[in-house]
Amino acid sequence: MATDLSASFNEQYININTKLKKRFMRKPNISEATNEFIALAIQCENSEQPAFAGQTYIGAAKCEASAGNFLGEAEQYIAAARQFMKAEKKLAALKFYSPDRENLEAAIGCYMQAFSKYPEKSPIRVSILLELAKELVELDQKLEALAYYEQAVDIIEDSTMKLMLMKNLVNLLIECGKYDIALETANKICDSNFHIPEGVLTEIQVSRVLLVLLVKPDEDSKSESLKQLLDHLLHDEDTEAIPFNIDLRLKLQSIIISSSSMDQQSLISIAADTKPFLTMQQRNLLETLIVEKKSD
């Protein structure tokens, strides 16, 4: 059956390509070929043949490029990228991994082709990068996703969106074990001029406390806001920069003291009570801190 589908796809694809070749003085009908490529791609999608669909959407993209319709070209490349990603996920679900990553590389290439068609500061560029990063995370390619996520943060101009992207970037860096860069990014958020909602500020500040215990930066390399956070927290001073409720504040104080005194048993005990207050990434940081103290 798969062989029949492949043969049918190849035959139809070649027929459309043939129509595009100039015959004598007649110009090829680009619009007709574009529609035929799209129709064939949809047919492949309905037949659960995403890799074929991706190839056909690329054909449609090239037609749009020939017609000078660069936004249409970008749309077709995005459609192709999504189909190649779908094909990669099908292989991953079957626990089959190609060393050449044909579908994944094709998807990334198509996303980047679409990306290049939009103006430098276009929000669609950001959307493309975030979609690609999200797909890579779902495929457990988190380190690879980081580069596209960081690029999106650099491009985005809206301060509210930039804040949320940077917060998510901190969490992704933590998941990748890039604790030093995660701390630097969290410091940038707190040292920025962003209006930071209380819930977001609480999450970032808790992450900074746990990260600084893991990274152990030199006193000279700590940002001023980080020094103040730790000082105010340990001295029980109320400030807008520490929007913790009393329970969370006491638990973070205990974590800092237990970590500094190398008291692993106390740290284990406090961690059990603290975890309900933490995000998944923060719980992982706390577990890593406990493991490190055991090996010290």
C-alpha positions in Angstrom: 0.0 0.0 0.0 2.8 2.4 1.0 4.5 1.6 -2.3 1.4 2.4 -4.3 1.0 5.7 -2.5 4.6 6.5 -3.2 4.2 5.7 -6.9 1.0 7.8 -7.1 2.6 10.7 -5.3 5.7 10.7 -7.5 3.6 10.5 -10.7 1.4 13.4 -9.8 4.3 15.5 -8.5 6.2 14.9 -11.8 3.1 15.8 -13.8 2.7 19.1 -12.0 6.5 19.9 -12.5 6.2 19.1 -16.2 3.5 21.7 -16.6 5.8 24.3 -15.1 8.4 23.8 -17.9 8.2 26.4 -20.7 7.0 25.0 -24.0 8.0 27.0 -27.0 6.7 30.6 -26.4 4.1 29.7 -23.8 4.7 30.6 -20.1 3.8 28.1 -17.5 0.6 28.7 -15.5 2.2 29.3 -12.1 -1.2 29.8 -10.3 -2.6 26.6 -11.6 0.5 24.6 -10.6 0.4 26.2 -7.1 -3.2 25.1 -6.6 -2.4 21.6 -7.9 0.6 21.3 -5.5 -1.6 22.4 -2.6 -4.3 19.9 -3.6 -1.8 17.1 -3.8 -0.3 18.1 -0.4 -3.8 18.0 1.2 -4.3 14.6 -0.4 -1.1 13.4 1.1 -2.1 14.8 4.5 -5.4 12.9 4.3 -3.5 9.7 3.5 -1.3 10.2 6.6 1.8 10.8 4.4 3.2 14.0 6.1 6.7 13.7 4.5 5.2 13.6 1.0 2.9 16.5 2.0 5.9 18.5 3.1 7.7 17.9 -0.2 4.6 19.1 -2.1 4.1 22.2 0.0 7.8 23.1 -0.9 6.7 22.8 -4.6 3.9 25.2 -3.9 6.4 27.5 -2.1 8.7 27.6 -5.1 5.7 28.4 -7.4 4.8 31.4 -5.1 8.5 32.5 -5.3 8.4 32.4 -9.1 5.3 34.5 -9.1 7.0 37.1 -6.7 4.5 36.3 -3.9 6.9 36.1 -1.1 4.3 36.0 1.7 2.6 33.2 0.0 5.9 31.5 -0.3 6.5 31.8 3.4 3.0 30.4 4.2 3.7 27.3 2.1 7.1 26.8 3.7 5.4 26.9 7.1 2.9 24.4 6.0 5.8 22.2 4.7 7.6 22.6 8.0 4.6 21.4 10.0 4.2 18.3 7.9 7.9 17.4 8.2 7.6 17.9 12.0 4.5 15.6 12.0 6.6 13.0 10.1 9.4 13.3 12.7 6.9 12.9 15.6 5.5 9.8 14.0 9.0 8.2 13.8 9.7 9.3 17.4 6.4 7.7 18.6 7.6 4.5 17.1 11.0 4.9 18.9 12.7 5.1 15.5 15.4 7.8 15.2 17.3 8.5 12.0 20.9 9.6 12.5 20.5 11.9 9.5 17.3 13.5 10.9 15.9 14.0 7.4 12.5 15.1 8.4 13.6 17.2 11.3 16.3 19.0 9.2 13.8 19.5 6.5 11.3 21.1 9.0 14.0 23.4 10.4 15.1 24.4 6.9 11.5 25.2 5.9 10.8 27.3 9.1 14.0 29.3 8.4 13.0 29.8 4.8 9.7 31.2 6.0 11.4 33.3 8.7 13.7 35.0 6.1 10.7 36.2 4.1 9.4 38.6 6.8 10.7 42.0 7.8 13.4 42.1 10.5 11.1 43.2 13.4 8.0 41.4 12.2 6.1 39.6 15.1 5.5 36.7 12.6 9.3 36.1 12.8 8.9 35.7 16.6 5.9 33.3 16.1 7.9 31.1 13.7 10.9 30.9 16.1 8.6 30.1 19.1 6.7 27.4 17.1 10.0 25.8 16.1 11.4 25.9 19.6 8.1 24.4 21.0 8.3 21.6 18.5 11.9 20.9 19.3 11.1 20.8 23.1 8.3 18.3 22.4 10.8 16.1 20.5 13.1 16.4 23.6 15.6 18.5 21.6 15.7 21.2 24.3 19.3 22.4 23.9 18.6 22.9 20.2 15.4 24.8 21.1 17.3 27.2 23.2 18.9 29.0 20.3 15.6 29.7 18.6 14.0 30.8 21.9 16.9 33.2 22.6 16.6 34.6 19.1 12.9 35.2 19.7 13.6 37.1 22.9 16.1 39.3 21.1 13.6 40.2 18.3 10.5 40.9 20.4 9.9 44.5 21.2 6.7 44.5 23.2 7.8 44.6 26.9 5.1 42.4 28.3 5.7 39.7 25.7 9.5 40.0 26.2 9.0 39.6 30.0 7.0 36.4 29.6 9.4 35.0 27.0 12.4 35.7 29.3 10.6 34.0 32.2 9.9 30.9 30.0 13.6 31.1 28.8 14.8 30.9 32.4 12.7 27.7 32.9 14.0 26.2 29.7 17.6 27.0 30.7 17.0 25.3 34.0 15.6 22.2 32.2 18.8 22.1 30.1 21.0 22.4 33.2 22.3 25.8 32.1 22.1 27.2 35.6 24.6 30.0 35.2 22.9 31.4 32.1 19.5 30.9 33.8 20.7 33.0 36.7 22.0 35.7 34.4 18.7 35.8 32.5 16.7 36.0 35.8 19.0 38.8 37.0 18.3 40.7 33.7 14.6 40.4 34.3 14.8 41.8 37.8 17.2 44.5 36.8 15.1 45.6 33.8 12.5 48.4 33.7 9.7 45.9 33.1 6.5 46.1 35.1 6.6 42.6 36.6 3.3 41.3 38.0 3.6 39.9 41.5 3.1 36.3 40.6 5.8 36.4 37.9 8.1 38.3 40.3 7.6 35.7 43.0 8.5 32.9 40.6 11.6 34.6 39.3 12.9 35.5 42.7 12.4 32.0 44.1 14.3 30.7 41.0 17.1 33.2 41.7 17.4 32.1 45.3 17.7 28.4 44.3 20.0 29.1 41.3 22.5 31.2 43.3 22.8 28.3 45.8 23.7 26.0 42.9 25.9 28.4 40.8 27.7 29.9 43.8 28.9 33.0 42.0 31.6 35.2 43.5 30.4 38.0 45.6 31.8 40.5 43.0 29.9 38.9 40.2 26.5 39.0 41.9 24.2 41.7 40.6 23.2 44.4 43.2 19.6 43.3 43.1 20.6 39.7 43.8 22.7 40.8 46.8 19.7 42.8 48.1 17.4 39.9 47.6 19.5 37.5 49.7 20.2 40.2 52.3 16.6 41.2 52.7 15.4 37.6 52.8 17.8 36.6 55.5 17.2 39.7 57.6 13.4 39.3 57.2 13.0 42.7 55.6 9.8 43.5 53.7 10.3 45.0 50.3 8.4 45.0 47.0 11.2 42.9 45.5 10.3 40.0 47.8 6.5 39.3 47.4 6.7 36.0 49.3 4.0 34.9 51.8 5.3 34.2 55.3 5.4 30.4 54.8 7.4 30.6 51.6 9.7 33.2 53.1 10.5 31.0 56.1 11.2 28.0 54.0 13.5 29.8 51.6 15.4 31.2 54.7 15.8 27.6 56.0 17.0 26.4 52.6 19.7 29.1 52.4 20.8 28.4 56.0 20.8 24.6 55.5 22.7 24.8 52.2 25.3 27.2 53.6 25.9 25.0 56.7 26.1 21.8 54.5 23.2 20.2 56.5 21.8 17.8 54.0 19.3 16.2 56.3 17.7 19.5 57.2 17.7 20.4 53.5 15.9 17.2 52.7 13.3 17.8 55.4 12.7 21.4 54.4 12.5 20.4 50.7 9.5 18.1 51.3 7.5 21.0 52.9 8.7 23.5 50.3 7.9 21.6 47.1 4.1 22.5 47.1 5.1 26.1 46.7 7.5 25.5 43.7 7.2 25.1 40.0 8.4 21.9 38.3 11.7 23.5 37.4 12.2 24.9 40.9 11.5 21.4 42.4 14.2 20.0 40.1 16.6 22.8 41.2 16.0 21.8 44.8 16.5 18.1 44.1 19.8 19.0 42.3 20.9 21.1 45.3 20.3 18.2 47.7 22.3 15.8 45.5 25.2 18.3 45.3 25.2 18.7 49.0 25.4 14.9 49.4 28.5 14.7 47.2 30.2 17.7 48.9 
